[in-house]
């Protein structure tokens, strides 16, 4: 079975469309949360995500944009975008996002895989550096965890108490690109497919991934998208300028 992994779309319709345009045909879709927040197309992106179906876990922005949690922990720009999103979402999409399940969730039929937004221990935890991954890797019993939240494509692993962090190395900085990682069944992993709508690893291209459950091949993808279009929508919606400019920096 081939699984399409999408995360942190953040209301970026142009980014999502570009990813779906190049993604190979998959048997299942997994969405690791933060469907909305930051970007200017919350209704369109929620609509597309619901049509794609599959499995969803909620992200902190999905919670903040639907009133499941307050925006007190957000910086002012993120908080403003969350409030704008709440006002802009149509009631049906708002209800859908409000009811997204909390991770970890199993990937049906695959006891070796679990889905989370932040970490298996805390849905809002950021796992960025090796140190952050120690506890989640040591304390979870599920070998393979797919997570989002940091907007950075990476593979954390632990084998015989040796911890490692690997990031995809692409051939180019523009154009469509892939990077394959063959996962090992005897190793415990935390793997992040990256962010569709607001990458933060200095690469402005939209990110997603595909996992083959038979071969255990994990393929990271990057795809250029209409950044200008996404930026223009943000400006037209009178959302903070920073949300538009950061898309071009990949930060
Ligand atoms: Zn996010």
PDB file of C-alpha atoms in Angstrom, residues 2-247:
ATOM      1  CA  UNK A   2       1.186   3.485  -0.858  1.00  0.00           C
ATOM      2  CA  UNK A   3       0.366   6.244   1.649  1.00  0.00           C
ATOM      3  CA  UNK A   4       0.315   9.943   0.771  1.00  0.00           C
ATOM      4  CA  UNK A   5       1.473  12.008   3.758  1.00  0.00           C
ATOM      5  CA  UNK A   6       0.377  15.632   3.953  1.00  0.00           C
ATOM      6  CA  UNK A   7       1.008  17.962   6.882  1.00  0.00           C
ATOM      7  CA  UNK A   8       0.818  21.631   7.840  1.00  0.00           C
ATOM      8  CA  UNK A   9      -1.059  22.790   4.753  1.00  0.00           C
ATOM      9  CA  UNK A  10      -1.966  25.998   6.613  1.00  0.00           C
ATOM     10  CA  UNK A  11      -4.651  27.269   4.231  1.00  0.00           C
ATOM     11  CA  UNK A  12      -2.210  27.397   1.329  1.00  0.00           C
ATOM     12  CA  UNK A  13      -4.313  26.349  -1.668  1.00  0.00           C
ATOM     13  CA  UNK A  14      -1.574  26.959  -4.237  1.00  0.00           C
ATOM     14  CA  UNK A  15       0.856  24.775  -2.258  1.00  0.00           C
ATOM     15  CA  UNK A  16      -1.686  21.979  -1.854  1.00  0.00           C
ATOM     16  CA  UNK A  17      -2.656  21.982  -5.522  1.00  0.00           C
ATOM     17  CA  UNK A  18       1.002  21.773  -6.568  1.00  0.00           C
ATOM     18  CA  UNK A  19       1.590  18.779  -4.273  1.00  0.00           C
ATOM     19  CA  UNK A  20      -1.520  16.953  -5.474  1.00  0.00           C
ATOM     20  CA  UNK A  21      -0.482  17.709  -9.040  1.00  0.00           C
ATOM     21  CA  UNK A  22       2.780  15.760  -8.777  1.00  0.00           C
ATOM     22  CA  UNK A  23       1.919  13.146  -6.128  1.00  0.00           C
ATOM     23  CA  UNK A  24       1.838   9.573  -7.437  1.00  0.00           C
ATOM     24  CA  UNK A  25      -1.434   7.691  -7.093  1.00  0.00           C
ATOM     25  CA  UNK A  26      -1.782   6.436  -3.509  1.00  0.00           C
ATOM     26  CA  UNK A  27      -4.073   3.964  -1.739  1.00  0.00           C
ATOM     27  CA  UNK A  28      -4.487   6.073   1.376  1.00  0.00           C
ATOM     28  CA  UNK A  29      -4.121   9.701   2.442  1.00  0.00           C
ATOM     29  CA  UNK A  30      -2.861  10.788   5.855  1.00  0.00           C
ATOM     30  CA  UNK A  31      -3.167  14.374   7.043  1.00  0.00           C
ATOM     31  CA  UNK A  32      -1.032  15.209  10.086  1.00  0.00           C
ATOM     32  CA  UNK A  33      -2.822  18.416  11.031  1.00  0.00           C
ATOM     33  CA  UNK A  34      -2.677  22.198  10.784  1.00  0.00           C
ATOM     34  CA  UNK A  35      -4.944  22.197   7.771  1.00  0.00           C
ATOM     35  CA  UNK A  36      -5.679  25.862   8.451  1.00  0.00           C
ATOM     36  CA  UNK A  37      -4.032  28.917  10.042  1.00  0.00           C
ATOM     37  CA  UNK A  38      -1.600  31.482   8.492  1.00  0.00           C
ATOM     38  CA  UNK A  39      -2.801  31.262   4.876  1.00  0.00           C
ATOM     39  CA  UNK A  40      -5.764  32.887   3.150  1.00  0.00           C
ATOM     40  CA  UNK A  41      -7.676  29.893   1.745  1.00  0.00           C
ATOM     41  CA  UNK A  42      -9.074  28.021   4.759  1.00  0.00           C
ATOM     42  CA  UNK A  43     -12.374  27.024   3.140  1.00  0.00           C
ATOM     43  CA  UNK A  44     -10.834  25.863  -0.139  1.00  0.00           C
ATOM     44  CA  UNK A  45      -8.102  23.872   1.623  1.00  0.00           C
ATOM     45  CA  UNK A  46     -10.506  22.253   4.101  1.00  0.00           C
ATOM     46  CA  UNK A  47     -12.817  21.377   1.224  1.00  0.00           C
ATOM     47  CA  UNK A  48      -9.974  19.730  -0.761  1.00  0.00           C
ATOM     48  CA  UNK A  49      -8.709  17.907   2.338  1.00  0.00           C
ATOM     49  CA  UNK A  50     -12.150  16.512   3.140  1.00  0.00           C
ATOM     50  CA  UNK A  51     -12.588  15.365  -0.459  1.00  0.00           C
ATOM     51  CA  UNK A  52      -9.224  13.585  -0.312  1.00  0.00           C
ATOM     52  CA  UNK A  53     -10.444  11.824   2.820  1.00  0.00           C
ATOM     53  CA  UNK A  54      -8.230   9.392   4.689  1.00  0.00           C
ATOM     54  CA  UNK A  55      -6.961   9.793   8.206  1.00  0.00           C
ATOM     55  CA  UNK A  56      -6.605  13.085  10.076  1.00  0.00           C
ATOM     56  CA  UNK A  57      -5.027  14.150  13.338  1.00  0.00           C
ATOM     57  CA  UNK A  58      -5.621  17.641  14.669  1.00  0.00           C
ATOM     58  CA  UNK A  59      -2.941  20.315  14.852  1.00  0.00           C
ATOM     59  CA  UNK A  60      -2.612  23.220  17.278  1.00  0.00           C
ATOM     60  CA  UNK A  61      -3.781  25.670  14.593  1.00  0.00           C
ATOM     61  CA  UNK A  62      -6.861  23.547  13.862  1.00  0.00           C
ATOM     62  CA  UNK A  63      -7.649  23.837  17.578  1.00  0.00           C
ATOM     63  CA  UNK A  64      -6.958  27.579  17.806  1.00  0.00           C
ATOM     64  CA  UNK A  65      -8.877  28.407  14.623  1.00  0.00           C
ATOM     65  CA  UNK A  66     -12.002  26.614  15.853  1.00  0.00           C
ATOM     66  CA  UNK A  67     -12.005  27.674  19.495  1.00  0.00           C
ATOM     67  CA  UNK A  68     -10.971  24.244  20.867  1.00  0.00           C
ATOM     68  CA  UNK A  69      -8.124  26.181  22.496  1.00  0.00           C
ATOM     69  CA  UNK A  70      -7.404  29.880  22.951  1.00  0.00           C
ATOM     70  CA  UNK A  71      -4.794  31.860  21.029  1.00  0.00           C
ATOM     71  CA  UNK A  72      -2.911  32.982  24.166  1.00  0.00           C
ATOM     72  CA  UNK A  73       0.050  30.699  23.448  1.00  0.00           C
ATOM     73  CA  UNK A  74       0.346  32.026  19.864  1.00  0.00           C
ATOM     74  CA  UNK A  75       2.540  34.921  18.759  1.00  0.00           C
ATOM     75  CA  UNK A  76       0.497  37.988  17.701  1.00  0.00           C
ATOM     76  CA  UNK A  77       0.751  37.248  13.956  1.00  0.00           C
ATOM     77  CA  UNK A  78      -0.354  33.613  14.363  1.00  0.00           C
ATOM     78  CA  UNK A  79      -3.087  34.676  16.798  1.00  0.00           C
ATOM     79  CA  UNK A  80      -4.453  37.254  14.373  1.00  0.00           C
ATOM     80  CA  UNK A  81      -4.494  34.704  11.563  1.00  0.00           C
ATOM     81  CA  UNK A  82      -6.296  32.195  13.805  1.00  0.00           C
ATOM     82  CA  UNK A  83      -9.025  34.702  14.658  1.00  0.00           C
ATOM     83  CA  UNK A  84      -9.386  35.684  10.979  1.00  0.00           C
ATOM     84  CA  UNK A  85      -9.640  31.992  10.041  1.00  0.00           C
ATOM     85  CA  UNK A  86     -12.338  31.375  12.634  1.00  0.00           C
ATOM     86  CA  UNK A  87     -14.411  34.213  11.197  1.00  0.00           C
ATOM     87  CA  UNK A  88     -13.804  33.135   7.602  1.00  0.00           C
ATOM     88  CA  UNK A  89     -14.467  29.387   7.851  1.00  0.00           C
ATOM     89  CA  UNK A  90     -17.944  28.321   6.844  1.00  0.00           C
ATOM     90  CA  UNK A  91     -19.833  26.589   9.690  1.00  0.00           C
ATOM     91  CA  UNK A  92     -19.601  23.111   8.182  1.00  0.00           C
ATOM     92  CA  UNK A  93     -15.815  23.251   7.701  1.00  0.00           C
ATOM     93  CA  UNK A  94     -15.406  24.792  11.168  1.00  0.00           C
ATOM     94  CA  UNK A  95     -17.343  21.893  12.679  1.00  0.00           C
ATOM     95  CA  UNK A  96     -15.251  19.361  10.760  1.00  0.00           C
ATOM     96  CA  UNK A  97     -11.972  20.914  11.960  1.00  0.00           C
ATOM     97  CA  UNK A  98     -13.243  21.225  15.515  1.00  0.00           C
ATOM     98  CA  UNK A  99     -13.890  17.483  15.654  1.00  0.00           C
ATOM     99  CA  UNK A 100     -10.561  16.292  14.270  1.00  0.00           C
ATOM    100  CA  UNK A 101      -9.142  13.557  16.505  1.00  0.00           C
ATOM    101  CA  UNK A 102      -6.170  13.989  18.784  1.00  0.00           C
ATOM    102  CA  UNK A 103      -3.115  11.865  17.994  1.00  0.00           C
ATOM    103  CA  UNK A 104      -1.589   9.372  18.317  1.00  0.00           C
ATOM    104  CA  UNK A 105      -3.806   7.492  15.889  1.00  0.00           C
ATOM    105  CA  UNK A 106      -3.046   4.092  14.383  1.00  0.00           C
ATOM    106  CA  UNK A 107      -2.738   3.696  10.635  1.00  0.00           C
ATOM    107  CA  UNK A 108      -5.427   1.053  10.165  1.00  0.00           C
ATOM    108  CA  UNK A 109      -4.144  -2.414   9.527  1.00  0.00           C
ATOM    109  CA  UNK A 110      -0.579  -1.364  10.298  1.00  0.00           C
ATOM    110  CA  UNK A 111       0.260  -1.902  13.985  1.00  0.00           C
ATOM    111  CA  UNK A 112       3.807  -0.663  13.349  1.00  0.00           C
ATOM    112  CA  UNK A 113       2.730   2.866  12.435  1.00  0.00           C
ATOM    113  CA  UNK A 114       1.211   5.753  14.386  1.00  0.00           C
ATOM    114  CA  UNK A 115       0.211   9.289  13.416  1.00  0.00           C
ATOM    115  CA  UNK A 116       0.708  12.416  15.537  1.00  0.00           C
ATOM    116  CA  UNK A 117       0.899  16.174  15.020  1.00  0.00           C
ATOM    117  CA  UNK A 118       3.682  17.051  17.497  1.00  0.00           C
ATOM    118  CA  UNK A 119       5.033  13.957  19.250  1.00  0.00           C
ATOM    119  CA  UNK A 120       3.636  10.653  20.551  1.00  0.00           C
ATOM    120  CA  UNK A 121       3.905  12.038  24.100  1.00  0.00           C
ATOM    121  CA  UNK A 122       2.392  15.486  23.534  1.00  0.00           C
ATOM    122  CA  UNK A 123       0.406  16.592  20.497  1.00  0.00           C
ATOM    123  CA  UNK A 124       1.815  20.131  20.784  1.00  0.00           C
ATOM    124  CA  UNK A 125       5.497  19.254  21.314  1.00  0.00           C
ATOM    125  CA  UNK A 126       8.057  20.466  18.761  1.00  0.00           C
ATOM    126  CA  UNK A 127      10.558  17.778  17.792  1.00  0.00           C
ATOM    127  CA  UNK A 128      13.246  19.794  16.012  1.00  0.00           C
ATOM    128  CA  UNK A 129      16.661  18.701  17.267  1.00  0.00           C
ATOM    129  CA  UNK A 130      17.971  15.313  18.353  1.00  0.00           C
ATOM    130  CA  UNK A 131      17.502  16.164  22.020  1.00  0.00           C
ATOM    131  CA  UNK A 132      13.764  16.714  21.473  1.00  0.00           C
ATOM    132  CA  UNK A 133      13.435  13.248  19.941  1.00  0.00           C
ATOM    133  CA  UNK A 134      15.091  11.300  22.773  1.00  0.00           C
ATOM    134  CA  UNK A 135      12.056  10.896  25.052  1.00  0.00           C
ATOM    135  CA  UNK A 136       9.462  10.344  22.303  1.00  0.00           C
ATOM    136  CA  UNK A 137      11.689   7.729  20.674  1.00  0.00           C
ATOM    137  CA  UNK A 138      12.503   5.970  23.943  1.00  0.00           C
ATOM    138  CA  UNK A 139       9.032   6.011  25.427  1.00  0.00           C
ATOM    139  CA  UNK A 140       6.902   5.033  22.438  1.00  0.00           C
ATOM    140  CA  UNK A 141       6.465   1.361  21.685  1.00  0.00           C
ATOM    141  CA  UNK A 142       5.330   1.874  18.084  1.00  0.00           C
ATOM    142  CA  UNK A 143       8.283   1.507  15.692  1.00  0.00           C
ATOM    143  CA  UNK A 144       7.277   4.131  13.131  1.00  0.00           C
ATOM    144  CA  UNK A 145       5.754   7.514  13.981  1.00  0.00           C
ATOM    145  CA  UNK A 146       4.774  10.063  11.357  1.00  0.00           C
ATOM    146  CA  UNK A 147       4.652  13.598  12.749  1.00  0.00           C
ATOM    147  CA  UNK A 148       4.350  17.208  11.620  1.00  0.00           C
ATOM    148  CA  UNK A 149       4.245  20.550  13.490  1.00  0.00           C
ATOM    149  CA  UNK A 150       7.864  21.660  12.878  1.00  0.00           C
ATOM    150  CA  UNK A 151       7.462  22.122   9.089  1.00  0.00           C
ATOM    151  CA  UNK A 152      10.864  20.477   8.554  1.00  0.00           C
ATOM    152  CA  UNK A 153      11.353  17.249   6.609  1.00  0.00           C
ATOM    153  CA  UNK A 154      13.472  14.817   8.617  1.00  0.00           C
ATOM    154  CA  UNK A 155      14.036  11.317   9.932  1.00  0.00           C
ATOM    155  CA  UNK A 156      14.933  10.704  13.585  1.00  0.00           C
ATOM    156  CA  UNK A 157      15.963   7.164  14.379  1.00  0.00           C
ATOM    157  CA  UNK A 158      17.222   5.061  17.233  1.00  0.00           C
ATOM    158  CA  UNK A 159      18.924   1.712  16.841  1.00  0.00           C
ATOM    159  CA  UNK A 160      20.747  -0.028  19.667  1.00  0.00           C
ATOM    160  CA  UNK A 161      20.673   3.234  21.661  1.00  0.00           C
ATOM    161  CA  UNK A 162      22.284   5.186  18.817  1.00  0.00           C
ATOM    162  CA  UNK A 163      20.283   8.277  17.894  1.00  0.00           C
ATOM    163  CA  UNK A 164      20.422   9.870  14.484  1.00  0.00           C
ATOM    164  CA  UNK A 165      18.890  12.805  12.630  1.00  0.00           C
ATOM    165  CA  UNK A 166      18.772  12.780   8.847  1.00  0.00           C
ATOM    166  CA  UNK A 167      17.410  15.432   6.494  1.00  0.00           C
ATOM    167  CA  UNK A 168      16.759  14.921   2.784  1.00  0.00           C
ATOM    168  CA  UNK A 169      19.458  16.242   0.466  1.00  0.00           C
ATOM    169  CA  UNK A 170      17.946  17.393  -2.810  1.00  0.00           C
ATOM    170  CA  UNK A 171      19.765  17.732  -6.104  1.00  0.00           C
ATOM    171  CA  UNK A 172      18.283  21.156  -6.769  1.00  0.00           C
ATOM    172  CA  UNK A 173      16.771  24.183  -5.041  1.00  0.00           C
ATOM    173  CA  UNK A 174      14.165  24.682  -7.746  1.00  0.00           C
ATOM    174  CA  UNK A 175      12.117  22.305  -9.846  1.00  0.00           C
ATOM    175  CA  UNK A 176      10.389  19.164  -8.628  1.00  0.00           C
ATOM    176  CA  UNK A 177      12.617  16.890  -6.593  1.00  0.00           C
ATOM    177  CA  UNK A 178      12.493  13.695  -4.555  1.00  0.00           C
ATOM    178  CA  UNK A 179      14.709  12.071  -1.942  1.00  0.00           C
ATOM    179  CA  UNK A 180      14.304   8.417  -1.012  1.00  0.00           C
ATOM    180  CA  UNK A 181      15.032   6.839   2.344  1.00  0.00           C
ATOM    181  CA  UNK A 182      14.833   3.094   2.807  1.00  0.00           C
ATOM    182  CA  UNK A 183      13.526   2.520   6.316  1.00  0.00           C
ATOM    183  CA  UNK A 184      14.661  -0.489   8.312  1.00  0.00           C
ATOM    184  CA  UNK A 185      12.124  -2.678  10.125  1.00  0.00           C
ATOM    185  CA  UNK A 186      14.416  -3.152  13.128  1.00  0.00           C
ATOM    186  CA  UNK A 187      14.779   0.576  13.828  1.00  0.00           C
ATOM    187  CA  UNK A 188      12.490   3.002  15.669  1.00  0.00           C
ATOM    188  CA  UNK A 189      11.671   6.183  13.758  1.00  0.00           C
ATOM    189  CA  UNK A 190      10.036   9.588  13.951  1.00  0.00           C
ATOM    190  CA  UNK A 191       9.548  10.849  10.400  1.00  0.00           C
ATOM    191  CA  UNK A 192       8.254  14.260   9.291  1.00  0.00           C
ATOM    192  CA  UNK A 193       6.984  14.603   5.689  1.00  0.00           C
ATOM    193  CA  UNK A 194       7.420  18.398   5.838  1.00  0.00           C
ATOM    194  CA  UNK A 195       4.948  21.209   5.331  1.00  0.00           C
ATOM    195  CA  UNK A 196       2.756  21.679   2.296  1.00  0.00           C
ATOM    196  CA  UNK A 197       1.909  25.293   3.000  1.00  0.00           C
ATOM    197  CA  UNK A 198       4.721  26.912   4.996  1.00  0.00           C
ATOM    198  CA  UNK A 199       8.103  25.133   4.807  1.00  0.00           C
ATOM    199  CA  UNK A 200      10.676  26.312   7.357  1.00  0.00           C
ATOM    200  CA  UNK A 201      13.892  24.640   6.273  1.00  0.00           C
ATOM    201  CA  UNK A 202      15.018  27.430   3.946  1.00  0.00           C
ATOM    202  CA  UNK A 203      13.570  25.644   0.911  1.00  0.00           C
ATOM    203  CA  UNK A 204      10.480  27.512  -0.263  1.00  0.00           C
ATOM    204  CA  UNK A 205       9.074  24.587  -2.263  1.00  0.00           C
ATOM    205  CA  UNK A 206       6.003  22.793  -0.906  1.00  0.00           C
ATOM    206  CA  UNK A 207       6.826  19.523   0.868  1.00  0.00           C
ATOM    207  CA  UNK A 208       5.072  16.195   1.289  1.00  0.00           C
ATOM    208  CA  UNK A 209       5.955  12.485   1.280  1.00  0.00           C
ATOM    209  CA  UNK A 210       4.900   9.033   0.151  1.00  0.00           C
ATOM    210  CA  UNK A 211       5.419   5.855   2.185  1.00  0.00           C
ATOM    211  CA  UNK A 212       5.292   2.383   0.696  1.00  0.00           C
ATOM    212  CA  UNK A 213       4.176  -0.018   3.426  1.00  0.00           C
ATOM    213  CA  UNK A 214       5.551  -3.110   1.664  1.00  0.00           C
ATOM    214  CA  UNK A 215       9.014  -1.941   0.630  1.00  0.00           C
ATOM    215  CA  UNK A 216       9.305   0.489   3.585  1.00  0.00           C
ATOM    216  CA  UNK A 217      10.562   3.083   1.130  1.00  0.00           C
ATOM    217  CA  UNK A 218       9.890   6.644   2.300  1.00  0.00           C
ATOM    218  CA  UNK A 219      10.035   9.280  -0.438  1.00  0.00           C
ATOM    219  CA  UNK A 220      10.295  12.980   0.392  1.00  0.00           C
ATOM    220  CA  UNK A 221       8.975  15.326  -2.273  1.00  0.00           C
ATOM    221  CA  UNK A 222       9.483  19.038  -2.985  1.00  0.00           C
ATOM    222  CA  UNK A 223       7.538  20.944  -5.594  1.00  0.00           C
ATOM    223  CA  UNK A 224       7.590  24.589  -6.692  1.00  0.00           C
ATOM    224  CA  UNK A 225       4.214  26.291  -6.486  1.00  0.00           C
ATOM    225  CA  UNK A 226       2.545  29.599  -7.227  1.00  0.00           C
ATOM    226  CA  UNK A 227       3.951  31.464  -4.205  1.00  0.00           C
ATOM    227  CA  UNK A 228       2.956  34.809  -5.698  1.00  0.00           C
ATOM    228  CA  UNK A 229      -0.675  33.672  -5.891  1.00  0.00           C
ATOM    229  CA  UNK A 230      -0.678  32.539  -2.247  1.00  0.00           C
ATOM    230  CA  UNK A 231       0.954  35.829  -1.202  1.00  0.00           C
ATOM    231  CA  UNK A 232      -1.564  37.923  -3.114  1.00  0.00           C
ATOM    232  CA  UNK A 233      -4.450  36.184  -1.355  1.00  0.00           C
ATOM    233  CA  UNK A 234      -2.833  36.851   2.037  1.00  0.00           C
ATOM    234  CA  UNK A 235      -2.406  40.538   1.216  1.00  0.00           C
ATOM    235  CA  UNK A 236      -5.950  40.796  -0.187  1.00  0.00           C
ATOM    236  CA  UNK A 237      -7.329  39.206   3.011  1.00  0.00           C
ATOM    237  CA  UNK A 238      -5.445  41.890   4.997  1.00  0.00           C
ATOM    238  CA  UNK A 239      -3.585  39.235   6.961  1.00  0.00           C
ATOM    239  CA  UNK A 240      -0.159  40.312   8.320  1.00  0.00           C
ATOM    240  CA  UNK A 241       2.410  40.915   5.512  1.00  0.00           C
ATOM    241  CA  UNK A 242       4.924  38.698   7.288  1.00  0.00           C
ATOM    242  CA  UNK A 243       2.748  35.669   6.459  1.00  0.00           C
ATOM    243  CA  UNK A 244       3.191  36.446   2.762  1.00  0.00           C
ATOM    244  CA  UNK A 245       6.898  37.315   2.777  1.00  0.00           C
ATOM    245  CA  UNK A 246       7.957  34.267   4.798  1.00  0.00           C
ATOM    246  CA  UNK A 247       6.660  31.939   2.063  1.00  0.00           C
TER     247      UNK A 247
END
